[in-house]
Amino acid sequence: MVAELVRQVSFSLALLLTIELAIAAPPMSKLKCKDHCGNISIPYPFGMGNKDCYFNEWFEIKCNESAYPPTAFIASIEKEVFYIDVGGRAIVRSPIISSNCSGRKGDEPINLTGSPFYISIWNSFIAVGCDIRALLMDDPLLRIGCDSRCHGQKDIDLREMLPKLQTIDSNGYMFAGSDCNGTDCCKTSVPSANQKVFHPIFNQSTDGCKLAFLAIDGGSPFDQFLVPRHPYVQFLMLLDWTINSTLMRAVDNETADCYNNAGVNASEFQFKCRCRESGYEGNPYIGCAGKITAIDSHDIYS
């Protein structure tokens, strides 16, 4: 009976230890570095504070803890960030480029040239206005944009229209401009995975208010519920990010795989890494950890 009791106690202790290990997620930031700005997780190579906490200046995060809730910014590109995926994606506030809109100050265009960031193909380009042609790209060999027409009116009511342009379905996927079919607004897809500049051009336009922006559209490959909703943020966009060969060489190739990011032109930043799916998880840039598996009671008693 004593032996049976000892075996039961041993099983209970082993089970408790297994649960504790399973709960303890592998670290995502460097040792002694802050890993959150408010509710936003900050995985390495991103980091805050001490320079040792982030890989280089491109990945520095500034955290405004005086705001409620605290807000995080990618300092190098001056973008508010809401979610960072160690697999190479970041969700940021989308700038709205406007023209001739009374009472509205337009945001600045985006230029990510030379940085490790790219505009993701999971965004849509959306333009709003009456009788306008908005161009995402105006190159002699590649001209991409869309036309928006209004019937019986010369201008639009932004306060009424903008909130209707973004919806979330029952599965949590975010859709932008679902009804933008060329009347009052229009949309088109981002053409390639190595887009660095967002500076839309309004062509063939009237004097009315017109604006353009990028926004995450439905079917993007991550859980939208991870993205907090803020009343002051109208649209979110997705950026891809890559690392350079220096950081790639520091990754343990026994537990992680690195690859040349498809679609990215030759540049200093062109690699992505991830923990091997067969038994590892965590952050490849600081070290993947072996996955914890549950202990079967039969194994303990055997």
CSV table of C-alpha atoms in Angstrom, one decimal:
chain,number,residue,atom,x,y,z
A,1,MET,CA,0.0,0.0,0.0
A,2,VAL,CA,2.9,2.3,0.8
A,3,ALA,CA,4.5,1.5,-2.5
A,4,GLU,CA,1.2,2.3,-4.3
A,5,LEU,CA,0.9,5.6,-2.5
A,6,VAL,CA,4.5,6.5,-3.5
A,7,ARG,CA,3.8,5.7,-7.1
A,8,GLN,CA,0.7,7.9,-7.0
A,9,VAL,CA,2.5,10.8,-5.5
A,10,SER,CA,5.3,10.4,-8.0
A,11,PHE,CA,2.8,10.5,-10.8
A,12,SER,CA,1.1,13.6,-9.5
A,13,LEU,CA,4.5,15.4,-9.1
A,14,ALA,CA,5.5,14.4,-12.7
A,15,LEU,CA,2.2,15.5,-14.1
A,16,LEU,CA,2.4,18.8,-12.3
A,17,LEU,CA,6.0,19.4,-13.6
A,18,THR,CA,4.8,18.6,-17.1
A,19,ILE,CA,2.0,21.1,-16.9
A,20,GLU,CA,4.3,23.8,-15.6
A,21,LEU,CA,6.8,23.2,-18.4
A,22,ALA,CA,4.1,23.2,-21.0
A,23,ILE,CA,2.7,26.5,-19.6
A,24,ALA,CA,6.1,28.2,-19.7
A,25,ALA,CA,6.4,29.3,-23.3
A,26,PRO,CA,9.9,29.6,-24.8
A,27,PRO,CA,11.4,33.2,-24.6
A,28,MET,CA,10.8,35.5,-27.5
A,29,SER,CA,13.1,38.3,-26.5
A,30,LYS,CA,16.7,38.4,-25.3
A,31,LEU,CA,17.6,37.8,-21.6
A,32,LYS,CA,17.0,40.8,-19.4
A,33,CYS,CA,15.2,42.7,-22.1
A,34,LYS,CA,11.5,43.8,-22.0
A,35,ASP,CA,9.4,41.6,-24.1
A,36,HIS,CA,6.1,43.6,-24.1
A,37,CYS,CA,4.9,47.1,-24.7
A,38,GLY,CA,1.6,47.0,-23.0
A,39,ASN,CA,-0.1,44.0,-24.6
A,40,ILE,CA,2.1,43.9,-27.6
A,41,SER,CA,4.7,41.2,-27.7
A,42,ILE,CA,8.1,42.4,-28.9
A,43,PRO,CA,10.2,39.4,-30.2
A,44,TYR,CA,13.9,39.6,-31.1
A,45,PRO,CA,15.3,40.9,-33.5
A,46,PHE,CA,13.0,43.7,-32.4
A,47,GLY,CA,13.6,45.1,-29.0
A,48,MET,CA,13.4,48.1,-26.7
A,49,GLY,CA,15.8,50.1,-24.5
A,50,ASN,CA,19.4,48.9,-24.4
A,51,LYS,CA,21.0,48.4,-27.9
A,52,ASP,CA,21.8,44.8,-27.0
A,53,CYS,CA,18.0,44.1,-27.0
A,54,TYR,CA,17.5,44.6,-30.7
A,55,PHE,CA,19.6,43.5,-33.7
A,56,ASN,CA,20.2,46.9,-35.2
A,57,GLU,CA,18.6,50.3,-35.5
A,58,TRP,CA,16.0,49.0,-38.0
A,59,PHE,CA,14.4,46.9,-35.4
A,60,GLU,CA,14.3,49.3,-32.5
A,61,ILE,CA,10.9,49.7,-30.8
A,62,LYS,CA,9.9,52.8,-29.0
A,63,CYS,CA,7.2,52.2,-26.3
A,64,ASN,CA,5.1,55.1,-25.2
A,65,GLU,CA,4.0,54.0,-21.8
A,66,SER,CA,2.3,57.3,-20.9
A,67,ALA,CA,-0.4,56.4,-23.4
A,68,TYR,CA,-3.4,54.2,-22.5
A,69,PRO,CA,-3.0,51.6,-23.6
A,70,PRO,CA,0.8,51.9,-24.2
A,71,THR,CA,1.7,52.3,-27.9
A,72,ALA,CA,4.6,50.8,-29.8
A,73,PHE,CA,6.4,52.3,-32.8
A,74,ILE,CA,9.0,50.9,-35.2
A,75,ALA,CA,11.4,53.8,-34.7
A,76,SER,CA,13.3,53.5,-38.0
A,77,ILE,CA,10.2,53.9,-40.2
A,78,GLU,CA,8.1,55.8,-37.7
A,79,LYS,CA,5.1,53.4,-37.8
A,80,GLU,CA,2.9,52.5,-35.0
A,81,VAL,CA,2.9,48.7,-34.7
A,82,PHE,CA,0.2,46.5,-33.2
A,83,TYR,CA,1.5,43.0,-33.8
A,84,ILE,CA,4.9,41.4,-34.6
A,85,ASP,CA,5.2,37.9,-35.8
A,86,VAL,CA,8.6,36.3,-35.5
A,87,GLY,CA,7.9,34.6,-38.8
A,88,GLY,CA,8.4,37.9,-40.6
A,89,ARG,CA,5.3,39.9,-40.5
A,90,ALA,CA,4.2,43.1,-38.7
A,91,ILE,CA,0.8,44.9,-38.5
A,92,VAL,CA,1.1,48.7,-38.5
A,93,ARG,CA,-1.2,51.6,-38.8
A,94,SER,CA,-1.9,52.4,-42.4
A,95,PRO,CA,-1.3,56.0,-43.6
A,96,ILE,CA,-4.2,57.6,-45.4
A,97,ILE,CA,-3.1,59.8,-48.3
A,98,SER,CA,-5.7,62.5,-49.0
A,99,SER,CA,-6.1,65.5,-51.2
A,100,ASN,CA,-8.6,68.4,-51.0
A,101,CYS,CA,-10.4,67.0,-47.9
A,102,SER,CA,-11.7,69.8,-45.7
A,103,GLY,CA,-10.7,69.4,-42.1
A,104,ARG,CA,-8.5,66.4,-42.7
A,105,LYS,CA,-4.7,66.3,-42.6
A,106,GLY,CA,-3.3,63.7,-44.9
A,107,ASP,CA,-0.6,61.3,-43.7
A,108,GLU,CA,2.9,61.0,-45.2
A,109,PRO,CA,3.6,58.5,-48.0
A,110,ILE,CA,5.7,55.4,-47.2
A,111,ASN,CA,9.3,54.8,-48.5
A,112,LEU,CA,10.9,51.7,-47.1
A,113,THR,CA,13.9,51.7,-49.5
A,114,GLY,CA,17.0,50.3,-47.8
A,115,SER,CA,15.1,48.9,-44.9
A,116,PRO,CA,14.2,45.2,-44.1
A,117,PHE,CA,10.5,46.0,-44.5
A,118,TYR,CA,8.3,45.4,-47.5
A,119,ILE,CA,4.6,46.1,-48.3
A,120,SER,CA,2.8,42.7,-48.1
A,121,ILE,CA,0.7,41.4,-51.0
A,122,TRP,CA,-2.0,40.6,-48.4
A,123,ASN,CA,-2.9,44.3,-48.5
A,124,SER,CA,-5.4,45.9,-50.9
A,125,PHE,CA,-5.0,49.3,-52.4
A,126,ILE,CA,-8.2,51.3,-51.9
A,127,ALA,CA,-9.1,54.8,-53.3
A,128,VAL,CA,-12.2,56.9,-52.4
A,129,GLY,CA,-13.6,59.8,-54.3
A,130,CYS,CA,-15.7,61.0,-57.1
A,131,ASP,CA,-14.5,60.7,-60.7
A,132,ILE,CA,-10.9,59.9,-59.9
A,133,ARG,CA,-8.2,57.7,-61.1
A,134,ALA,CA,-5.8,56.7,-58.3
A,135,LEU,CA,-2.5,55.1,-59.2
A,136,LEU,CA,-0.6,52.8,-56.9
A,137,MET,CA,2.3,52.6,-59.4
A,138,ASP,CA,2.9,55.0,-62.4
A,139,ASP,CA,5.7,53.4,-64.3
A,140,PRO,CA,5.8,53.3,-68.1
A,141,LEU,CA,6.1,49.5,-68.0
A,142,LEU,CA,3.7,48.9,-65.1
A,143,ARG,CA,0.8,51.2,-64.3
A,144,ILE,CA,-1.5,49.9,-61.5
A,145,GLY,CA,-4.5,51.7,-60.0
A,146,CYS,CA,-8.3,51.9,-60.1
A,147,ASP,CA,-11.1,54.3,-61.1
A,148,SER,CA,-13.8,55.6,-58.8
A,149,ARG,CA,-17.0,57.2,-60.1
A,150,CYS,CA,-20.0,58.9,-58.4
A,151,HIS,CA,-23.4,59.0,-59.8
A,152,GLY,CA,-25.2,62.3,-59.4
A,153,GLN,CA,-22.8,63.8,-56.9
A,154,LYS,CA,-19.5,65.6,-56.9
A,155,ASP,CA,-18.1,64.7,-53.5
A,156,ILE,CA,-18.3,62.0,-50.8
A,157,ASP,CA,-19.1,62.1,-47.0
A,158,LEU,CA,-16.0,60.6,-45.5
A,159,ARG,CA,-17.5,60.4,-41.9
A,160,GLU,CA,-20.2,58.2,-43.2
A,161,MET,CA,-18.3,56.1,-45.7
A,162,LEU,CA,-14.9,55.3,-44.1
A,163,PRO,CA,-16.3,53.2,-41.2
A,164,LYS,CA,-18.1,51.0,-43.7
A,165,LEU,CA,-15.0,50.2,-45.6
A,166,GLN,CA,-13.6,47.7,-43.1
A,167,THR,CA,-15.4,44.7,-41.7
A,168,ILE,CA,-14.5,41.5,-39.8
A,169,ASP,CA,-16.4,38.3,-40.7
A,170,SER,CA,-17.5,35.6,-38.3
A,171,ASN,CA,-14.2,33.8,-38.7
A,172,GLY,CA,-12.2,36.8,-37.6
A,173,TYR,CA,-10.8,37.7,-41.0
A,174,MET,CA,-10.5,41.4,-41.8
A,175,PHE,CA,-11.9,42.6,-45.1
A,176,ALA,CA,-11.3,46.0,-46.6
A,177,GLY,CA,-13.5,47.7,-49.3
A,178,SER,CA,-15.7,44.7,-50.0
A,179,ASP,CA,-18.2,47.0,-51.8
A,180,CYS,CA,-15.6,49.1,-53.6
A,181,ASN,CA,-16.6,48.2,-57.1
A,182,GLY,CA,-15.9,51.5,-58.8
A,183,THR,CA,-18.8,53.5,-57.4
A,184,ASP,CA,-17.6,56.0,-54.7
A,185,CYS,CA,-14.6,53.8,-54.1
A,186,CYS,CA,-12.4,51.3,-55.9
A,187,LYS,CA,-9.7,48.7,-55.0
A,188,THR,CA,-7.0,46.6,-56.5
A,189,SER,CA,-4.4,44.2,-55.2
A,190,VAL,CA,-0.7,44.9,-54.4
A,191,PRO,CA,1.1,43.5,-57.4
A,192,SER,CA,4.4,42.1,-55.9
A,193,ALA,CA,6.0,40.9,-52.7
A,194,ASN,CA,8.9,43.4,-52.9
A,195,GLN,CA,7.0,46.7,-52.9
A,196,LYS,CA,8.9,49.4,-51.0
A,197,VAL,CA,7.1,52.6,-51.8
A,198,PHE,CA,3.5,53.8,-51.2
A,199,HIS,CA,3.0,57.2,-52.8
A,200,PRO,CA,-0.3,57.1,-54.7
A,201,ILE,CA,-1.0,59.6,-57.5
A,202,PHE,CA,-4.5,61.0,-58.1
A,203,ASN,CA,-5.0,61.4,-61.9
A,204,GLN,CA,-8.0,62.6,-63.9
A,205,SER,CA,-9.6,63.9,-60.7
A,206,THR,CA,-12.1,66.5,-59.8
A,207,ASP,CA,-11.9,69.1,-57.1
A,208,GLY,CA,-13.7,67.0,-54.5
A,209,CYS,CA,-12.1,65.1,-51.6
A,210,LYS,CA,-10.1,62.0,-52.5
A,211,LEU,CA,-8.0,59.6,-50.6
A,212,ALA,CA,-6.1,56.4,-50.9
A,213,PHE,CA,-4.6,53.8,-48.5
A,214,LEU,CA,-3.5,50.2,-48.1
A,215,ALA,CA,-5.4,47.8,-45.8
A,216,ILE,CA,-5.2,44.2,-44.8
A,217,ASP,CA,-7.7,42.2,-46.8
A,218,GLY,CA,-9.4,38.9,-46.2
A,219,GLY,CA,-7.6,35.6,-46.1
A,220,SER,CA,-4.3,36.9,-44.7
A,221,PRO,CA,-2.3,34.0,-43.1
A,222,PHE,CA,-2.6,34.8,-39.4
A,223,ASP,CA,-5.2,35.1,-36.7
A,224,GLN,CA,-6.8,38.5,-36.8
A,225,PHE,CA,-8.0,38.1,-33.2
A,226,LEU,CA,-4.4,38.8,-32.3
A,227,VAL,CA,-4.8,42.4,-33.5
A,228,PRO,CA,-6.2,44.7,-30.9
A,229,ARG,CA,-8.9,47.1,-32.1
A,230,HIS,CA,-8.3,50.8,-31.4
A,231,PRO,CA,-11.0,53.4,-32.0
A,232,TYR,CA,-8.5,55.9,-33.3
A,233,VAL,CA,-7.0,53.5,-35.9
A,234,GLN,CA,-9.1,53.3,-39.1
A,235,PHE,CA,-7.1,50.9,-41.2
A,236,LEU,CA,-4.3,48.4,-40.6
A,237,MET,CA,-1.7,47.3,-43.1
A,238,LEU,CA,0.6,44.3,-43.2
A,239,LEU,CA,4.4,44.6,-43.6
A,240,ASP,CA,6.8,41.7,-44.3
A,241,TRP,CA,10.3,41.9,-42.8
A,242,THR,CA,13.5,40.0,-43.4
A,243,ILE,CA,17.0,39.7,-41.8
A,244,ASN,CA,20.5,39.9,-43.2
A,245,SER,CA,23.1,37.2,-43.6
A,246,THR,CA,24.9,38.2,-40.4
A,247,LEU,CA,21.9,37.4,-38.2
A,248,MET,CA,21.1,34.3,-40.4
A,249,ARG,CA,24.5,32.8,-39.7
A,250,ALA,CA,23.9,33.1,-35.9
A,251,VAL,CA,20.8,30.9,-36.2
A,252,ASP,CA,21.3,27.3,-35.0
A,253,ASN,CA,20.7,25.2,-38.1
A,254,GLU,CA,20.1,22.1,-36.0
A,255,THR,CA,16.8,23.5,-34.7
A,256,ALA,CA,15.8,26.1,-37.3
A,257,ASP,CA,15.6,26.5,-41.1
A,258,CYS,CA,16.5,29.7,-43.0
A,259,TYR,CA,15.6,30.5,-46.5
A,260,ASN,CA,16.0,33.2,-49.1
A,261,ASN,CA,12.8,35.2,-49.1
A,262,ALA,CA,11.1,34.6,-52.5
A,263,GLY,CA,10.3,37.7,-54.4
A,264,VAL,CA,12.8,40.0,-52.7
A,265,ASN,CA,15.3,41.6,-54.9
A,266,ALA,CA,19.0,41.3,-54.1
A,267,SER,CA,19.6,43.4,-51.0
A,268,GLU,CA,21.2,43.3,-47.6
A,269,PHE,CA,18.0,42.0,-46.0
A,270,GLN,CA,16.6,39.0,-47.8
A,271,PHE,CA,16.3,36.0,-45.4
A,272,LYS,CA,13.7,34.5,-43.1
A,273,CYS,CA,14.2,31.8,-40.5
A,274,ARG,CA,11.8,29.6,-38.5
A,275,CYS,CA,12.0,26.8,-35.9
A,276,ARG,CA,11.7,23.4,-37.4
A,277,GLU,CA,8.2,22.1,-37.2
A,278,SER,CA,9.3,18.6,-36.2
A,279,GLY,CA,9.8,19.1,-32.5
A,280,TYR,CA,10.8,22.8,-32.1
A,281,GLU,CA,9.1,26.1,-31.3
A,282,GLY,CA,10.0,29.6,-30.2
A,283,ASN,CA,12.2,32.3,-31.7
A,284,PRO,CA,14.9,31.1,-34.1
A,285,TYR,CA,16.9,34.3,-33.7
A,286,ILE,CA,17.6,33.6,-30.0
A,287,GLY,CA,17.3,29.8,-30.0
A,288,CYS,CA,14.4,27.4,-30.6
A,289,ALA,CA,13.2,25.1,-27.8
A,290,GLY,CA,12.1,21.5,-27.9
A,291,LYS,CA,8.3,21.1,-27.7
A,292,ILE,CA,6.9,19.7,-24.5
A,293,THR,CA,4.7,16.7,-24.8
A,294,ALA,CA,2.3,15.3,-22.3
A,295,ILE,CA,3.4,12.3,-20.2
A,296,ASP,CA,1.2,9.3,-20.4
A,297,SER,CA,0.3,7.8,-17.0
A,298,HIS,CA,1.0,4.3,-18.4
A,299,ASP,CA,4.6,5.4,-19.1
A,300,ILE,CA,5.0,6.4,-15.5
A,301,TYR,CA,3.5,3.3,-14.0
A,302,SER,CA,5.5,1.0,-16.3
